[in-house]
PDB file of C-alpha atoms in Angstrom:
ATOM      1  CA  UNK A 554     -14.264 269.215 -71.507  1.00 60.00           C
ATOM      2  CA  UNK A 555     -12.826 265.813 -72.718  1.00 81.00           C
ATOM      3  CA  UNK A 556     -13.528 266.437 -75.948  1.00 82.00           C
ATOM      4  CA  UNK A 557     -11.083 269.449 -75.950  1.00 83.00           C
ATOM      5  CA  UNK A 558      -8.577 266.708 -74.152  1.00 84.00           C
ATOM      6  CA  UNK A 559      -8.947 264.306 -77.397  1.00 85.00           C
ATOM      7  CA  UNK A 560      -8.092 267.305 -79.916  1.00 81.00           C
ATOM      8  CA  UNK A 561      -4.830 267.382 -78.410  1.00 80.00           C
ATOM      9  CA  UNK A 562      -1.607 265.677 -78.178  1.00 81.00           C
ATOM     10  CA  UNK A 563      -0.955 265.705 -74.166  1.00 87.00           C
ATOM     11  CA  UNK A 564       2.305 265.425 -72.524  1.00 89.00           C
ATOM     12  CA  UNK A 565       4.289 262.409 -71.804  1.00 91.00           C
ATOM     13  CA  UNK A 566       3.646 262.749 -68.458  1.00 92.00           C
ATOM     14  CA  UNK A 567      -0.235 263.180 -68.483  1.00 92.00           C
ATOM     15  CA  UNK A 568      -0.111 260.342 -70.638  1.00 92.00           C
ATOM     16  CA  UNK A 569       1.718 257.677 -68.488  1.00 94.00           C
ATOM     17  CA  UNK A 570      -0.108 258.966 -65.121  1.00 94.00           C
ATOM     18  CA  UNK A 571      -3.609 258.237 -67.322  1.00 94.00           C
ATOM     19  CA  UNK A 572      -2.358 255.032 -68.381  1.00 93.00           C
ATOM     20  CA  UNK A 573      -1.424 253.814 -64.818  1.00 93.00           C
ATOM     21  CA  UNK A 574      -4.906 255.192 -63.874  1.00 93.00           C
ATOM     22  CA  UNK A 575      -6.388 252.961 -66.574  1.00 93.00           C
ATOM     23  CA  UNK A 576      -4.216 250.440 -65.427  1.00 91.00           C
ATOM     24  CA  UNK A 577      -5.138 250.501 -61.955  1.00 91.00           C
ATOM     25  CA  UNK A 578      -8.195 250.767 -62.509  1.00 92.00           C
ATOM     26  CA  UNK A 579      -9.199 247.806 -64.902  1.00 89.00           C
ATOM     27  CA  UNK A 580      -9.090 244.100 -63.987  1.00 76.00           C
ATOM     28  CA  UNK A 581      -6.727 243.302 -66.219  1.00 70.00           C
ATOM     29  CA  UNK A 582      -5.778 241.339 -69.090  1.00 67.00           C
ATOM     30  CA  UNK A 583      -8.050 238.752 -68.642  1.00 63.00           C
ATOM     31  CA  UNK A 584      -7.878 235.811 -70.249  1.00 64.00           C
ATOM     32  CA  UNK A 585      -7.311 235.747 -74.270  1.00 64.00           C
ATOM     33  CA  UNK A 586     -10.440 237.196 -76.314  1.00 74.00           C
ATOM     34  CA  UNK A 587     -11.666 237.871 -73.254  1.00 88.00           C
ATOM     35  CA  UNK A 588     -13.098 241.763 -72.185  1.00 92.00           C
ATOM     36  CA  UNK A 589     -11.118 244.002 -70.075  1.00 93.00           C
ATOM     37  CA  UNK A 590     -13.566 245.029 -67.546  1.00 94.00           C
ATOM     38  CA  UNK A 591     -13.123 248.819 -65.722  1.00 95.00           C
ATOM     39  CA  UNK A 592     -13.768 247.942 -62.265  1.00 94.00           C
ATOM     40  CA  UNK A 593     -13.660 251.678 -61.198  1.00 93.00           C
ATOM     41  CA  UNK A 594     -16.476 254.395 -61.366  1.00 95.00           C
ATOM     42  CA  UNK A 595     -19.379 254.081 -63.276  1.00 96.00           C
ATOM     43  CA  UNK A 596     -22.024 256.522 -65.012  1.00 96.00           C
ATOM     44  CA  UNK A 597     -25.920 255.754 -64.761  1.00 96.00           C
ATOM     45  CA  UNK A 598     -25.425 253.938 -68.175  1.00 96.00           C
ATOM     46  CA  UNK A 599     -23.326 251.776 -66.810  1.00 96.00           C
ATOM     47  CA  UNK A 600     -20.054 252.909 -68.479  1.00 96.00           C
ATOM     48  CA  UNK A 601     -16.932 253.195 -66.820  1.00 96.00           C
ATOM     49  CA  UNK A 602     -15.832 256.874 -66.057  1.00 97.00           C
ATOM     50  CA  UNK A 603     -12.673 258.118 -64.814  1.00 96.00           C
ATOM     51  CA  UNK A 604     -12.579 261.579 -63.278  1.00 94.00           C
ATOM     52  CA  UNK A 605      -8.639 263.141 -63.518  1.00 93.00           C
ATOM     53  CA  UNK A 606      -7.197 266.779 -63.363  1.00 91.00           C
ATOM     54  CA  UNK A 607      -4.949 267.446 -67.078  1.00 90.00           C
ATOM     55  CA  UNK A 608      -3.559 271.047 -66.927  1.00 86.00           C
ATOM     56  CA  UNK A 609      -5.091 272.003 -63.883  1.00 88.00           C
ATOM     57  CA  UNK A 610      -8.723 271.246 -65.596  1.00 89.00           C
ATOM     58  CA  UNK A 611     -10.547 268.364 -63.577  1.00 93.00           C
ATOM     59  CA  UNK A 612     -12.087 266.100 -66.804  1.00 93.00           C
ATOM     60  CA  UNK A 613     -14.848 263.318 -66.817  1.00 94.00           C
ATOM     61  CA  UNK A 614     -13.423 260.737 -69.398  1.00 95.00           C
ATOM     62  CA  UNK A 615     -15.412 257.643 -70.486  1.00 96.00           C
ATOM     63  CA  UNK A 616     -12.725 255.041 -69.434  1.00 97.00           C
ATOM     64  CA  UNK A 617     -13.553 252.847 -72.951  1.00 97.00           C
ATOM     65  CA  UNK A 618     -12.869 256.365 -74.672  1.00 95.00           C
ATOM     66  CA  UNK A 619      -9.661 256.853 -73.106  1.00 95.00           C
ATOM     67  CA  UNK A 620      -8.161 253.773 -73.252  1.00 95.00           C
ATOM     68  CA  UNK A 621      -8.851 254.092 -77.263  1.00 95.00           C
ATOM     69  CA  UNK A 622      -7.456 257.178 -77.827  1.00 94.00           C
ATOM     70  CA  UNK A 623      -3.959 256.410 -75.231  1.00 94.00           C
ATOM     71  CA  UNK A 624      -3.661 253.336 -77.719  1.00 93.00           C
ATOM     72  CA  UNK A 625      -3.877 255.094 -80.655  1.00 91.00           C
ATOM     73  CA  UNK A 626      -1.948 258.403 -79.175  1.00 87.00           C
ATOM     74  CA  UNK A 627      -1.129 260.327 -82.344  1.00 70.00           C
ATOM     75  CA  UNK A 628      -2.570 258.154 -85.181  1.00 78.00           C
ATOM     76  CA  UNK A 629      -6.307 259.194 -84.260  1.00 77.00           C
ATOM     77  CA  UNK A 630      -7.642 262.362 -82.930  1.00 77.00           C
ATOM     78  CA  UNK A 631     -11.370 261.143 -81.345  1.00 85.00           C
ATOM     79  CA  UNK A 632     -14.056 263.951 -82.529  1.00 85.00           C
ATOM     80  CA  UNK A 633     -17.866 264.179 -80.352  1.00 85.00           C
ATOM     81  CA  UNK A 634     -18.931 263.311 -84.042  1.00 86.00           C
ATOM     82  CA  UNK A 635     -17.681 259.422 -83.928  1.00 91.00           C
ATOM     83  CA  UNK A 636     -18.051 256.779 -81.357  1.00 94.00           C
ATOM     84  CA  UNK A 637     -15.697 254.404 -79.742  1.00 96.00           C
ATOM     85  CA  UNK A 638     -18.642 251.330 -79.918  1.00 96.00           C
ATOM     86  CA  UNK A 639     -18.503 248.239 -78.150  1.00 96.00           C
ATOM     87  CA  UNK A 640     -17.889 245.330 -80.326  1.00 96.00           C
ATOM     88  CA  UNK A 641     -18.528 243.135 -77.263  1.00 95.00           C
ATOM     89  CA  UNK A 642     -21.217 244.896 -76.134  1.00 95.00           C
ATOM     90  CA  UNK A 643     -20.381 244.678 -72.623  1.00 94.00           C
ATOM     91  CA  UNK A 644     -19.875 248.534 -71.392  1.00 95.00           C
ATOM     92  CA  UNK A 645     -17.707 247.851 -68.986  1.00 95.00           C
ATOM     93  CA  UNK A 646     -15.272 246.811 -71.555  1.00 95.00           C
ATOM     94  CA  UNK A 647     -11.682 249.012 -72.188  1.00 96.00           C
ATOM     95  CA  UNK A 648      -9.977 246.097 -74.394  1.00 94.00           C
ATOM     96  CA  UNK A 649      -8.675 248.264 -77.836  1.00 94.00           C
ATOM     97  CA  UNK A 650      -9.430 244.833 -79.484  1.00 94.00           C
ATOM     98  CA  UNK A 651     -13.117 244.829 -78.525  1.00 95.00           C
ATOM     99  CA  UNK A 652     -13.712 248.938 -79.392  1.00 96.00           C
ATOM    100  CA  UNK A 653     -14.520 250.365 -82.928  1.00 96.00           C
ATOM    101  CA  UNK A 654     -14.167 254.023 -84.185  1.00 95.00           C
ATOM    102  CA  UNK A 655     -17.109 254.568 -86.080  1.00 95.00           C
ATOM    103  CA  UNK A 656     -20.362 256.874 -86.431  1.00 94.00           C
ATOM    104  CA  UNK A 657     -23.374 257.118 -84.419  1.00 93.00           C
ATOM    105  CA  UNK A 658     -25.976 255.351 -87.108  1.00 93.00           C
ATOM    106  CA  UNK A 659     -23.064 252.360 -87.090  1.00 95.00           C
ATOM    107  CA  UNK A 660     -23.389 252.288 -83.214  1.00 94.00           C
ATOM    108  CA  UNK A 661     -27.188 252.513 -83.227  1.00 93.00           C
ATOM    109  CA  UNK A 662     -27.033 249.274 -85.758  1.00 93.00           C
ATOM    110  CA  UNK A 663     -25.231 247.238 -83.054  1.00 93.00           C
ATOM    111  CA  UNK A 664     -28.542 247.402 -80.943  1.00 92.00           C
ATOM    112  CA  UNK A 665     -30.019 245.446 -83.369  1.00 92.00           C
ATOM    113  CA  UNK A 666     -27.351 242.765 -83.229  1.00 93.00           C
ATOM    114  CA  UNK A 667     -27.631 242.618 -79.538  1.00 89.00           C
ATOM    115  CA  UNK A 668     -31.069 241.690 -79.436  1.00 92.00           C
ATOM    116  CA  UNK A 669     -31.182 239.422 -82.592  1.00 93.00           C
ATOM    117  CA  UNK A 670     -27.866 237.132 -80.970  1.00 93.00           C
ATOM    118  CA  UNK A 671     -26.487 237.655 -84.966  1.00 92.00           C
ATOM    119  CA  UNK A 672     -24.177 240.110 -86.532  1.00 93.00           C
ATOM    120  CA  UNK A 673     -24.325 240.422 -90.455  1.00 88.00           C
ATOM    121  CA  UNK A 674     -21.844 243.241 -90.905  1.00 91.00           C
ATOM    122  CA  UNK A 675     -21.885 247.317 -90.557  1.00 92.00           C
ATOM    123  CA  UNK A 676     -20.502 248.148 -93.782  1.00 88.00           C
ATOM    124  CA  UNK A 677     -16.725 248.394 -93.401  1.00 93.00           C
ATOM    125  CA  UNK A 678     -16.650 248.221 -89.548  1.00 95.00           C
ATOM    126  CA  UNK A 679     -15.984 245.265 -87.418  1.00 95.00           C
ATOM    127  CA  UNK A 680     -18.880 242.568 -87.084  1.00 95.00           C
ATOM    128  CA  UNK A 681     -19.909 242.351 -83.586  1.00 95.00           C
ATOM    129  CA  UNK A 682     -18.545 239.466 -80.557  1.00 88.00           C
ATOM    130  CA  UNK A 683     -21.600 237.057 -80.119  1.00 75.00           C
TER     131      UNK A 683
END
């Protein structure tokens, strides 16, 4: 259902009440470089989820997901063929700074980074926070 959500440019008003959600529900700016963490609802993953009714339609959003795509609100349309990775790989994380736009196999190469400590690059992408 969020998927259909991200293929569309919502209302002013859908978009301000999902910011103040996002709002509300993060811990704020933190300090500088720092992660925004979600401290609302989480998935069995561990991601942060945020469950809101747009158009009458109750939606499960991926709170790093959304915070992405309110940034970017008309300058990227998110597809269910790209990720919004963790740079940081904390998944907890909603800072715009710390997220990357990229495809699965570049998201799947970040594992590797995690458990070697190093990041050597992803080919056009952001290297990873160590």
């Amino acid at each position: 259902m969020a998927s259909a959500f991200y293929a569309s440019v919502p209302s002013f008003h859908t978009v301000q009440r999902l910011k103040n959600l996002v709002e509300q529900k993060s811990g704020g700016a933190g300090a500088a470089g720092a992660c925004r963490l979600w401290v609302g609802e989480h998935d069995r993953y561990g991601y942060g989820v945020l469950r809101a009714t747009v158009a009458g339609k109750r939606i499960h959003f991926l709170a790093h997901r959304l915070a992405f795509f309110l940034h970017f609100l008309g300058t990227k349309i998110l597809t269910d063929t790209m990720n919004v990775s963790h740079i940081c790989h904390n998944k907890t994380c909603i800072k715009v700074e710390h997220l990357s736009y990229e495809p699965q196999s570049v998201n799947n190469s970040r594992k590797k980074c995690l458990a070697t400590r190093e990041c050597t690059g992803h080919h056009g992408y952001p290297k990873c926070f160590m």
